[in-house]
């Protein structure tokens, strides 16, 4: 079991974790002494994990490395601050915005009514969730984008479902005919998304767990030499830096949205034929431009190749084999860019090595496989997901930290850099920081309505948000701003990191997928 957290405050632990993360990305500058954390001193989120501290630490580390870049550009070191209450809200920033005064849950419903069921959140799928198996264990299916392979394995005809409750009853009955690990193997063989629920110790004993345990949660590796490439001039930290994003849903898009906060020009490249979650564009596309390219066509590949020639950062959130098939691995990008140094970030669920490298996975599976769900639920017999989008957002911000650290290295040392991280690696990092005592955890959980295993993460997040709005309204004071744009008046969360001389902001409003041209501006 993880060590028990004792003593100190949220802010003191956040500072400790921040220094740890700076060590991980190999940053040792004097700017480490110019970060401070403020906010409510005791935990208030419904979990035994030190979520507020770790999120605050990642933001602090981001600001610290950015402070060094600012020093190189203008010769001044800033006093950086992170409010830990504000940082806590980053665990669910996808449900915080409103569009023309309409909250995100209401906005989802309006999209469904206007455009049809393809615009509903895929979390409504009754196949996505925790289910008990014959060996008295649990599995988690995630069939948000394509339920058919999982339904086929279970022998279920999805066309006969009339409502979510009856559908879940049928799925529960079929799942009880399987042993958990045999079902996990069948899902993996079919390319379906799901896993057996494990304790942390069980996961670390798997071949994948053993492989992941060899790696840092954020890896920044210099792969090849290249001339020093100083960051472009400009008042903003990443002004002039060009970032290509090939990602879906939350983790990778959070990385690039964060880079946009610091001034980078971000171009999101999506497939016109691969489904994403439309409502996530409200939060995830802030500060970006967004285009469609069919990378399975020669014309699409040609267009992306031209964009790569001028990019500084290439961020991809697909499985390793996908980039090999498309021809845009690190080595492919290196060939396109020639002698110019660049940063290549890869983000996925299970890590970048090991037998699970090409398994599909998302937030819920990372929590389930790493033992987080068993701790949150109280025991392996009663797993429950954390009521927050922890894995995705933490990985996204950690990826941004790795990219900014690599851009700094490119400026000071030269070279091209591979940055790697994953949902599972960041979950294990949180786990490594220990747990609040069982007594503290019980008090925290008592502050909220019960979270049930059969409810989706989106339901948990909404319940958490509603309770925080009721009991802790101060958390929401001053953390929002309103930006007009193509979607209308969008109220969204302000950047967390406070840099007085180079404030963070989005230079362009959020927008839908694929509305821009595939070009730099």
Short mmCIF file of C-alpha atoms in Angstrom, two decimals:
data_model
loop_
_atom_site.label_atom_id
_atom_site.label_comp_id
_atom_site.label_asym_id
_atom_site.label_seq_id
_atom_site.Cartn_x
_atom_site.Cartn_y
_atom_site.Cartn_z
CA UNK A 1 0.00 0.00 0.00
CA UNK A 2 1.17 3.58 -0.62
CA UNK A 3 2.56 5.52 2.32
CA UNK A 4 0.16 7.60 4.40
CA UNK A 5 0.35 11.36 3.98
CA UNK A 6 0.92 13.19 7.23
CA UNK A 7 1.84 16.75 8.18
CA UNK A 8 2.19 19.83 6.05
CA UNK A 9 -0.34 21.69 3.94
CA UNK A 10 -1.53 21.40 0.37
CA UNK A 11 0.84 24.22 -0.53
CA UNK A 12 3.90 22.71 1.13
CA UNK A 13 3.29 19.35 -0.54
CA UNK A 14 2.66 21.06 -3.89
CA UNK A 15 6.05 22.78 -3.60
CA UNK A 16 7.77 19.48 -2.81
CA UNK A 17 6.11 17.74 -5.75
CA UNK A 18 6.90 20.69 -8.01
CA UNK A 19 10.61 20.39 -7.23
CA UNK A 20 10.35 16.65 -7.88
CA UNK A 21 8.78 17.21 -11.30
CA UNK A 22 11.48 19.74 -12.18
CA UNK A 23 14.08 17.09 -11.36
CA UNK A 24 12.22 14.63 -13.60
CA UNK A 25 12.42 16.98 -16.61
CA UNK A 26 16.04 17.83 -15.72
CA UNK A 27 15.50 21.49 -14.92
CA UNK A 28 17.84 22.90 -12.28
CA UNK A 29 17.73 26.65 -12.89
CA UNK A 30 17.58 29.34 -10.20
CA UNK A 31 13.97 30.00 -11.23
CA UNK A 32 13.02 27.08 -8.98
CA UNK A 33 13.16 29.54 -6.08
CA UNK A 34 10.61 31.90 -7.65
CA UNK A 35 7.39 29.90 -7.39
CA UNK A 36 4.83 30.10 -4.61
CA UNK A 37 1.53 28.35 -3.94
CA UNK A 38 -1.53 29.91 -2.30
CA UNK A 39 -5.02 28.69 -1.44
CA UNK A 40 -7.07 26.63 1.01
CA UNK A 41 -4.62 24.61 3.11
CA UNK A 42 -6.58 21.36 3.68
CA UNK A 43 -7.86 18.78 1.18
CA UNK A 44 -11.48 19.01 0.07
CA UNK A 45 -11.83 16.76 -2.98
CA UNK A 46 -13.56 13.37 -2.44
CA UNK A 47 -10.53 11.10 -2.70
CA UNK A 48 -7.61 9.90 -0.57
CA UNK A 49 -5.16 10.76 -3.33
CA UNK A 50 -3.31 14.14 -3.18
CA UNK A 51 -4.89 15.33 -6.41
CA UNK A 52 -4.84 19.07 -5.66
CA UNK A 53 -1.17 18.93 -4.71
CA UNK A 54 -0.06 17.05 -7.84
CA UNK A 55 -2.07 19.22 -10.23
CA UNK A 56 -0.76 22.37 -8.54
CA UNK A 57 2.78 21.01 -8.75
CA UNK A 58 2.54 20.42 -12.50
CA UNK A 59 1.28 23.97 -13.02
CA UNK A 60 4.09 25.27 -10.82
CA UNK A 61 6.70 23.33 -12.76
CA UNK A 62 5.28 24.61 -16.06
CA UNK A 63 5.50 28.20 -14.84
CA UNK A 64 9.01 27.68 -13.53
CA UNK A 65 10.42 26.38 -16.81
CA UNK A 66 8.51 29.09 -18.69
CA UNK A 67 10.11 31.62 -16.33
CA UNK A 68 13.52 30.48 -17.53
CA UNK A 69 12.47 30.93 -21.17
CA UNK A 70 11.21 34.40 -20.32
CA UNK A 71 14.56 35.20 -18.73
CA UNK A 72 16.38 34.13 -21.90
CA UNK A 73 14.12 36.39 -23.96
CA UNK A 74 14.02 39.53 -21.80
CA UNK A 75 16.62 39.11 -19.05
CA UNK A 76 14.16 39.19 -16.12
CA UNK A 77 13.04 36.51 -13.67
CA UNK A 78 9.41 36.74 -12.57
CA UNK A 79 7.72 35.77 -9.32
CA UNK A 80 5.32 33.00 -10.34
CA UNK A 81 2.26 31.94 -8.35
CA UNK A 82 -0.28 29.12 -8.49
CA UNK A 83 -3.54 29.14 -6.54
CA UNK A 84 -4.15 25.53 -5.55
CA UNK A 85 -7.94 26.01 -5.44
CA UNK A 86 -7.88 27.20 -9.05
CA UNK A 87 -5.62 24.29 -9.99
CA UNK A 88 -8.14 21.87 -8.46
CA UNK A 89 -10.78 22.98 -10.92
CA UNK A 90 -8.56 21.83 -13.79
CA UNK A 91 -9.63 18.24 -13.05
CA UNK A 92 -12.94 18.90 -14.79
CA UNK A 93 -12.45 21.96 -16.97
CA UNK A 94 -14.42 20.32 -19.80
CA UNK A 95 -17.70 20.75 -17.88
CA UNK A 96 -17.01 24.22 -16.49
CA UNK A 97 -17.64 26.39 -19.58
CA UNK A 98 -20.92 27.78 -20.80
CA UNK A 99 -21.92 28.83 -24.32
CA UNK A 100 -24.18 31.87 -24.60
CA UNK A 101 -25.16 31.31 -20.99
CA UNK A 102 -25.97 27.62 -21.55
CA UNK A 103 -24.06 25.17 -19.33
CA UNK A 104 -22.16 22.28 -20.88
CA UNK A 105 -24.73 19.59 -19.90
CA UNK A 106 -27.50 21.72 -21.43
CA UNK A 107 -25.32 22.44 -24.47
CA UNK A 108 -24.83 18.69 -25.08
CA UNK A 109 -28.58 18.20 -25.06
CA UNK A 110 -29.11 21.06 -27.51
CA UNK A 111 -26.54 19.57 -29.89
CA UNK A 112 -28.29 16.19 -29.71
CA UNK A 113 -31.68 17.75 -30.41
CA UNK A 114 -30.33 19.79 -33.30
CA UNK A 115 -27.97 17.38 -35.04
CA UNK A 116 -28.96 13.92 -33.85
CA UNK A 117 -27.46 11.20 -31.69
CA UNK A 118 -23.95 11.37 -33.20
CA UNK A 119 -23.46 14.60 -31.21
CA UNK A 120 -24.41 13.09 -27.85
CA UNK A 121 -21.64 12.39 -25.41
CA UNK A 122 -20.48 8.78 -25.94
CA UNK A 123 -20.47 8.32 -22.15
CA UNK A 124 -24.20 7.68 -22.48
CA UNK A 125 -23.37 4.27 -23.97
CA UNK A 126 -24.53 1.64 -21.41
CA UNK A 127 -21.59 -0.59 -22.34
CA UNK A 128 -19.12 1.94 -20.95
CA UNK A 129 -18.61 1.15 -17.26
CA UNK A 130 -17.64 -1.36 -14.58
CA UNK A 131 -19.04 -4.90 -14.71
CA UNK A 132 -18.57 -7.91 -12.43
CA UNK A 133 -17.14 -11.14 -13.86
CA UNK A 134 -17.51 -14.86 -13.13
CA UNK A 135 -14.33 -14.99 -11.00
CA UNK A 136 -15.79 -12.29 -8.69
CA UNK A 137 -13.57 -9.61 -10.14
CA UNK A 138 -14.41 -6.64 -12.33
CA UNK A 139 -13.74 -5.35 -15.83
CA UNK A 140 -14.19 -1.91 -17.29
CA UNK A 141 -15.46 -1.59 -20.85
CA UNK A 142 -15.06 1.62 -22.78
CA UNK A 143 -17.12 1.43 -25.94
CA UNK A 144 -17.77 5.12 -26.43
CA UNK A 145 -16.64 5.31 -30.06
CA UNK A 146 -17.25 1.76 -31.29
CA UNK A 147 -19.23 -0.70 -29.13
CA UNK A 148 -19.50 -3.38 -31.81
CA UNK A 149 -16.29 -5.40 -31.11
CA UNK A 150 -17.13 -5.65 -27.40
CA UNK A 151 -20.76 -6.53 -28.06
CA UNK A 152 -19.63 -9.24 -30.48
CA UNK A 153 -17.31 -10.78 -27.87
CA UNK A 154 -20.14 -10.79 -25.32
CA UNK A 155 -22.62 -12.18 -27.84
CA UNK A 156 -25.00 -9.23 -27.47
CA UNK A 157 -27.17 -7.77 -30.22
CA UNK A 158 -27.02 -4.04 -29.55
CA UNK A 159 -29.81 -3.28 -32.01
CA UNK A 160 -32.32 -4.82 -29.59
CA UNK A 161 -31.58 -2.37 -26.78
CA UNK A 162 -34.59 -0.20 -26.00
CA UNK A 163 -33.15 1.75 -23.06
CA UNK A 164 -29.92 2.06 -21.10
CA UNK A 165 -31.16 0.18 -18.01
CA UNK A 166 -32.32 -2.93 -19.84
CA UNK A 167 -29.16 -2.83 -21.97
CA UNK A 168 -26.96 -2.79 -18.89
CA UNK A 169 -28.88 -5.75 -17.43
CA UNK A 170 -28.11 -7.81 -20.54
CA UNK A 171 -24.44 -6.78 -20.54
CA UNK A 172 -24.10 -7.63 -16.84
CA UNK A 173 -25.54 -11.09 -17.47
CA UNK A 174 -23.17 -11.78 -20.36
CA UNK A 175 -20.12 -10.43 -18.54
CA UNK A 176 -20.76 -12.80 -15.62
CA UNK A 177 -20.07 -15.68 -18.00
CA UNK A 178 -16.42 -14.63 -18.35
CA UNK A 179 -13.35 -14.67 -16.12
CA UNK A 180 -11.87 -11.18 -15.95
CA UNK A 181 -8.41 -11.78 -17.41
CA UNK A 182 -9.72 -14.06 -20.18
CA UNK A 183 -12.18 -11.33 -21.15
CA UNK A 184 -9.39 -8.73 -21.08
CA UNK A 185 -7.32 -10.88 -23.43
CA UNK A 186 -10.28 -11.35 -25.77
CA UNK A 187 -10.87 -7.60 -25.87
CA UNK A 188 -7.19 -6.93 -26.61
CA UNK A 189 -7.14 -9.53 -29.39
CA UNK A 190 -10.16 -7.88 -31.01
CA UNK A 191 -8.74 -4.37 -30.66
CA UNK A 192 -11.60 -3.49 -28.31
CA UNK A 193 -11.27 -1.09 -25.42
CA UNK A 194 -11.43 -2.62 -21.94
CA UNK A 195 -9.39 -4.04 -19.08
CA UNK A 196 -9.58 -6.07 -15.90
CA UNK A 197 -9.67 -4.01 -12.71
CA UNK A 198 -6.52 -4.49 -10.64
CA UNK A 199 -4.85 -3.31 -7.49
CA UNK A 200 -1.68 -1.30 -7.94
CA UNK A 201 0.39 -4.27 -6.82
CA UNK A 202 -1.32 -6.52 -9.36
CA UNK A 203 -0.68 -4.11 -12.19
CA UNK A 204 2.99 -3.65 -11.30
CA UNK A 205 3.35 -7.45 -11.37
CA UNK A 206 2.19 -7.63 -15.01
CA UNK A 207 4.69 -7.47 -17.86
CA UNK A 208 3.28 -4.06 -18.78
CA UNK A 209 3.55 -2.83 -15.20
CA UNK A 210 7.14 -4.03 -14.95
CA UNK A 211 8.01 -2.20 -18.16
CA UNK A 212 6.29 1.04 -17.13
CA UNK A 213 8.01 0.93 -13.74
CA UNK A 214 11.36 1.37 -15.54
CA UNK A 215 10.33 4.75 -16.93
CA UNK A 216 9.89 8.23 -15.52
CA UNK A 217 6.35 9.66 -15.66
CA UNK A 218 7.59 12.30 -18.13
CA UNK A 219 10.55 11.39 -20.32
CA UNK A 220 12.47 14.07 -22.21
CA UNK A 221 15.12 12.46 -24.40
CA UNK A 222 17.56 14.08 -26.78
CA UNK A 223 17.47 11.74 -29.78
CA UNK A 224 19.79 13.47 -32.21
CA UNK A 225 22.00 16.52 -32.57
CA UNK A 226 20.83 19.74 -34.20
CA UNK A 227 21.98 23.37 -33.99
CA UNK A 228 20.74 25.51 -31.13
CA UNK A 229 17.45 27.08 -32.10
CA UNK A 230 16.59 30.04 -29.95
CA UNK A 231 12.95 30.77 -29.31
CA UNK A 232 11.50 33.43 -31.62
CA UNK A 233 11.40 37.01 -30.31
CA UNK A 234 8.18 38.35 -28.81
CA UNK A 235 6.66 39.35 -25.50
CA UNK A 236 4.94 36.02 -24.87
CA UNK A 237 6.83 32.95 -23.63
CA UNK A 238 6.15 30.74 -26.67
CA UNK A 239 5.38 33.45 -29.22
CA UNK A 240 6.36 32.26 -32.69
CA UNK A 241 6.48 28.58 -31.72
CA UNK A 242 4.43 26.44 -34.12
CA UNK A 243 2.70 23.35 -32.75
CA UNK A 244 0.97 20.61 -34.75
CA UNK A 245 -1.62 18.58 -32.84
CA UNK A 246 -2.83 15.14 -33.94
CA UNK A 247 -4.92 14.14 -30.92
CA UNK A 248 -8.46 13.39 -29.78
CA UNK A 249 -10.62 13.89 -26.70
CA UNK A 250 -8.76 15.38 -23.66
CA UNK A 251 -5.13 14.48 -22.82
CA UNK A 252 -3.24 15.53 -25.97
CA UNK A 253 -5.56 18.48 -26.68
CA UNK A 254 -4.91 19.70 -23.11
CA UNK A 255 -1.18 19.72 -23.82
CA UNK A 256 -1.56 21.91 -26.88
CA UNK A 257 -4.20 24.15 -25.30
CA UNK A 258 -1.67 24.79 -22.51
CA UNK A 259 1.05 25.64 -25.04
CA UNK A 260 -1.42 28.07 -26.63
CA UNK A 261 -1.85 29.76 -23.23
CA UNK A 262 1.87 30.54 -23.31
CA UNK A 263 1.63 32.04 -26.80
CA UNK A 264 2.29 29.14 -29.19
CA UNK A 265 0.48 28.96 -32.53
CA UNK A 266 -1.39 25.63 -32.44
CA UNK A 267 -2.94 23.94 -35.46
CA UNK A 268 -5.13 20.95 -34.62
CA UNK A 269 -5.29 18.35 -37.40
CA UNK A 270 -8.26 15.97 -37.31
CA UNK A 271 -9.57 13.32 -39.66
CA UNK A 272 -12.91 14.12 -41.28
CA UNK A 273 -13.77 10.41 -40.86
CA UNK A 274 -12.71 9.74 -37.25
CA UNK A 275 -15.20 10.65 -34.57
CA UNK A 276 -14.30 13.00 -31.74
CA UNK A 277 -16.48 14.41 -28.96
CA UNK A 278 -17.92 17.65 -30.28
CA UNK A 279 -18.66 19.19 -26.90
CA UNK A 280 -15.01 18.90 -25.87
CA UNK A 281 -14.13 21.50 -28.50
CA UNK A 282 -15.66 24.18 -26.24
CA UNK A 283 -12.83 23.78 -23.74
CA UNK A 284 -10.19 21.84 -25.65
CA UNK A 285 -9.92 24.03 -28.76
CA UNK A 286 -9.31 27.31 -26.93
CA UNK A 287 -6.45 29.26 -28.48
CA UNK A 288 -6.13 26.95 -31.49
CA UNK A 289 -6.97 26.75 -35.14
CA UNK A 290 -8.47 23.48 -36.35
CA UNK A 291 -8.42 21.77 -39.75
CA UNK A 292 -9.37 18.47 -41.36
CA UNK A 293 -6.87 16.35 -43.30
CA UNK A 294 -7.35 12.82 -44.55
CA UNK A 295 -3.96 11.32 -43.77
CA UNK A 296 -4.88 8.09 -45.52
CA UNK A 297 -4.84 9.99 -48.80
CA UNK A 298 -1.71 11.09 -50.63
CA UNK A 299 -2.95 14.69 -50.77
CA UNK A 300 -3.56 14.74 -47.00
CA UNK A 301 -0.10 13.36 -46.29
CA UNK A 302 1.44 15.91 -48.64
CA UNK A 303 -0.32 18.78 -46.86
CA UNK A 304 0.75 17.56 -43.42
CA UNK A 305 4.32 17.11 -44.63
CA UNK A 306 4.41 20.76 -45.69
CA UNK A 307 3.11 21.81 -42.27
CA UNK A 308 5.74 19.66 -40.52
CA UNK A 309 8.55 21.45 -42.34
CA UNK A 310 7.82 24.65 -40.40
CA UNK A 311 6.61 23.23 -37.06
CA UNK A 312 8.60 23.31 -33.84
CA UNK A 313 6.50 20.79 -31.94
CA UNK A 314 4.63 17.70 -33.15
CA UNK A 315 2.10 16.30 -30.64
CA UNK A 316 0.39 12.98 -31.36
CA UNK A 317 -2.03 11.05 -29.16
CA UNK A 318 -2.51 7.87 -31.19
CA UNK A 319 -1.08 4.42 -30.70
CA UNK A 320 2.43 3.74 -31.96
CA UNK A 321 1.37 1.55 -34.88
CA UNK A 322 -0.99 4.23 -36.18
CA UNK A 323 1.83 6.72 -36.69
CA UNK A 324 3.93 4.05 -38.38
CA UNK A 325 1.14 3.35 -40.86
CA UNK A 326 0.59 7.04 -41.56
CA UNK A 327 4.30 7.81 -41.88
CA UNK A 328 4.66 10.41 -39.14
CA UNK A 329 6.77 8.78 -36.41
CA UNK A 330 9.63 10.66 -34.79
CA UNK A 331 12.02 9.32 -37.46
CA UNK A 332 9.63 10.37 -40.24
CA UNK A 333 9.38 13.90 -38.86
CA UNK A 334 13.18 14.01 -38.50
CA UNK A 335 13.54 13.08 -42.15
CA UNK A 336 11.09 15.81 -43.20
CA UNK A 337 12.75 18.51 -41.09
CA UNK A 338 16.32 17.68 -42.04
CA UNK A 339 18.86 19.38 -39.81
CA UNK A 340 16.34 21.54 -37.93
CA UNK A 341 15.71 20.57 -34.32
CA UNK A 342 12.17 19.85 -33.12
CA UNK A 343 10.18 18.38 -30.24
CA UNK A 344 7.97 15.30 -30.69
CA UNK A 345 5.49 14.40 -27.95
CA UNK A 346 3.62 11.11 -27.81
CA UNK A 347 0.71 10.63 -25.39
CA UNK A 348 -1.28 7.42 -24.90
CA UNK A 349 -2.93 5.28 -22.24
CA UNK A 350 -0.57 2.43 -21.36
CA UNK A 351 2.90 3.79 -22.10
CA UNK A 352 5.40 3.68 -24.92
CA UNK A 353 6.89 0.25 -24.35
CA UNK A 354 5.72 -3.19 -23.30
CA UNK A 355 3.15 -5.71 -24.59
CA UNK A 356 0.24 -3.28 -24.21
CA UNK A 357 1.80 -0.53 -26.34
CA UNK A 358 -0.87 -0.79 -29.04
CA UNK A 359 -3.90 -1.42 -26.85
CA UNK A 360 -6.57 1.28 -26.97
CA UNK A 361 -7.32 3.01 -23.69
CA UNK A 362 -8.75 6.13 -22.10
CA UNK A 363 -9.18 7.81 -18.70
CA UNK A 364 -11.42 5.19 -17.12
CA UNK A 365 -9.17 2.26 -18.03
CA UNK A 366 -6.08 3.96 -16.64
CA UNK A 367 -7.82 4.41 -13.28
CA UNK A 368 -9.12 0.84 -13.36
CA UNK A 369 -5.88 -0.90 -14.27
CA UNK A 370 -3.52 1.04 -11.96
CA UNK A 371 -5.48 0.37 -8.75
CA UNK A 372 -6.96 3.82 -8.36
CA UNK A 373 -10.51 2.51 -8.74
CA UNK A 374 -10.01 -0.13 -6.04
CA UNK A 375 -8.71 2.45 -3.56
CA UNK A 376 -11.45 4.93 -4.45
CA UNK A 377 -14.13 2.29 -3.98
CA UNK A 378 -12.65 1.05 -0.70
CA UNK A 379 -11.62 -2.47 -1.80
CA UNK A 380 -11.08 -4.66 -4.89
CA UNK A 381 -14.65 -5.93 -4.41
CA UNK A 382 -16.18 -2.45 -4.69
CA UNK A 383 -14.25 -0.48 -7.34
CA UNK A 384 -15.36 3.02 -8.25
CA UNK A 385 -13.76 5.63 -10.49
CA UNK A 386 -12.60 8.93 -9.05
CA UNK A 387 -15.26 11.60 -9.69
CA UNK A 388 -12.89 13.65 -11.82
CA UNK A 389 -11.02 13.44 -15.12
CA UNK A 390 -7.69 13.03 -13.38
CA UNK A 391 -5.68 10.85 -15.76
CA UNK A 392 -6.45 12.79 -18.94
CA UNK A 393 -5.89 16.29 -17.60
CA UNK A 394 -2.84 15.44 -15.53
CA UNK A 395 -1.23 13.72 -18.50
CA UNK A 396 -2.07 16.67 -20.73
CA UNK A 397 -0.46 19.20 -18.42
CA UNK A 398 2.51 16.90 -17.81
CA UNK A 399 2.97 16.60 -21.58
CA UNK A 400 3.05 20.39 -21.84
CA UNK A 401 5.70 20.48 -19.11
CA UNK A 402 7.81 17.99 -21.07
CA UNK A 403 7.44 20.00 -24.28
CA UNK A 404 8.38 23.32 -22.68
CA UNK A 405 11.37 21.69 -20.98
CA UNK A 406 12.45 20.25 -24.34
CA UNK A 407 12.05 23.61 -26.11
CA UNK A 408 14.29 25.14 -23.45
CA UNK A 409 16.88 22.42 -24.03
CA UNK A 410 16.68 22.97 -27.79
CA UNK A 411 17.45 26.65 -27.22
CA UNK A 412 20.28 26.13 -24.73
CA UNK A 413 21.85 22.88 -26.00
CA UNK A 414 20.49 22.21 -29.46
CA UNK A 415 19.09 18.88 -30.64
CA UNK A 416 15.77 17.19 -31.36
CA UNK A 417 13.78 15.75 -28.47
CA UNK A 418 11.32 12.93 -27.92
CA UNK A 419 8.93 13.53 -25.03
CA UNK A 420 6.87 10.57 -23.85
CA UNK A 421 4.18 10.23 -21.22
CA UNK A 422 0.96 8.29 -20.67
CA UNK A 423 -2.16 8.17 -18.53
CA UNK A 424 -0.95 5.11 -16.64
CA UNK A 425 2.45 6.65 -15.88
CA UNK A 426 0.87 9.79 -14.43
CA UNK A 427 -1.64 7.77 -12.40
CA UNK A 428 1.25 5.79 -10.93
CA UNK A 429 3.00 9.07 -10.13
CA UNK A 430 -0.02 10.23 -8.13
CA UNK A 431 -0.15 6.83 -6.39
CA UNK A 432 3.55 7.13 -5.48
CA UNK A 433 2.82 10.26 -3.45
CA UNK A 434 0.76 8.31 -0.91
CA UNK A 435 -2.74 8.50 0.51
CA UNK A 436 -4.53 10.54 3.09
CA UNK A 437 -5.46 8.36 6.05
CA UNK A 438 -8.61 6.27 5.90
CA UNK A 439 -10.15 8.54 8.53
CA UNK A 440 -9.44 11.67 6.45
CA UNK A 441 -10.75 9.92 3.36
CA UNK A 442 -13.98 9.00 5.14
CA UNK A 443 -14.52 12.61 6.22
CA UNK A 444 -13.89 13.86 2.68
CA UNK A 445 -16.28 11.37 1.10
CA UNK A 446 -18.98 12.28 3.63
CA UNK A 447 -19.03 15.82 2.23
CA UNK A 448 -20.43 14.58 -1.08
CA UNK A 449 -23.32 12.46 -2.34
CA UNK A 450 -22.40 8.80 -2.95
CA UNK A 451 -20.62 7.98 -6.20
CA UNK A 452 -21.80 4.66 -7.64
CA UNK A 453 -19.77 2.22 -9.71
CA UNK A 454 -22.48 2.00 -12.39
CA UNK A 455 -22.40 5.74 -13.07
CA UNK A 456 -20.12 7.15 -15.73
CA UNK A 457 -17.29 9.60 -15.13
CA UNK A 458 -19.39 12.39 -16.66
CA UNK A 459 -22.11 11.82 -14.02
CA UNK A 460 -19.52 11.77 -11.23
CA UNK A 461 -17.96 15.00 -12.48
CA UNK A 462 -21.35 16.73 -12.60
CA UNK A 463 -22.21 15.63 -9.06
CA UNK A 464 -18.84 16.85 -7.83
CA UNK A 465 -19.23 20.18 -9.58
CA UNK A 466 -22.74 20.73 -8.21
CA UNK A 467 -21.64 19.97 -4.65
CA UNK A 468 -18.62 22.26 -4.89
CA UNK A 469 -20.80 25.07 -6.26
CA UNK A 470 -23.14 24.62 -3.31
CA UNK A 471 -20.63 24.17 -0.48
CA UNK A 472 -17.53 26.01 -1.72
CA UNK A 473 -18.63 28.83 -4.03
CA UNK A 474 -15.36 30.69 -3.32
CA UNK A 475 -13.60 28.15 -5.56
CA UNK A 476 -15.25 29.73 -8.60
CA UNK A 477 -14.58 33.37 -7.77
CA UNK A 478 -12.45 35.08 -10.37
CA UNK A 479 -11.44 31.96 -12.30
CA UNK A 480 -13.59 32.57 -15.40
CA UNK A 481 -13.47 34.90 -18.37
CA UNK A 482 -15.82 35.35 -21.31
CA UNK A 483 -14.53 35.23 -24.89
CA UNK A 484 -16.69 35.92 -27.97
CA UNK A 485 -16.06 33.72 -30.97
CA UNK A 486 -17.51 31.38 -33.60
CA UNK A 487 -19.47 29.40 -30.99
CA UNK A 488 -20.85 32.56 -29.37
CA UNK A 489 -20.07 33.96 -25.93
CA UNK A 490 -17.99 31.25 -24.22
CA UNK A 491 -17.29 31.45 -20.50
CA UNK A 492 -14.23 29.36 -19.74
CA UNK A 493 -11.62 28.91 -17.04
CA UNK A 494 -8.70 31.33 -16.98
CA UNK A 495 -5.13 29.99 -17.07
CA UNK A 496 -3.97 28.79 -13.65
CA UNK A 497 -0.35 29.98 -13.69
CA UNK A 498 0.14 33.65 -12.84
CA UNK A 499 3.11 35.33 -14.55
CA UNK A 500 2.93 39.11 -13.92
CA UNK A 501 5.13 40.27 -16.80
CA UNK A 502 4.03 37.73 -19.42
CA UNK A 503 0.43 36.85 -18.53
CA UNK A 504 -1.10 33.73 -20.02
CA UNK A 505 -4.10 34.02 -22.31
CA UNK A 506 -5.62 32.59 -25.49
CA UNK A 507 -4.94 34.66 -28.60
CA UNK A 508 -7.94 33.21 -30.44
CA UNK A 509 -11.37 31.96 -29.31
CA UNK A 510 -12.43 28.33 -29.27
CA UNK A 511 -14.04 26.83 -32.34
CA UNK A 512 -15.41 23.59 -33.78
CA UNK A 513 -13.28 20.92 -35.41
CA UNK A 514 -12.09 21.40 -38.98
CA UNK A 515 -13.19 24.99 -39.61
CA UNK A 516 -9.78 26.41 -40.60
CA UNK A 517 -7.41 25.95 -43.51
CA UNK A 518 -4.43 23.62 -43.17
CA UNK A 519 -1.84 26.37 -43.09
CA UNK A 520 0.27 28.45 -40.72
CA UNK A 521 -0.65 32.09 -40.25
#
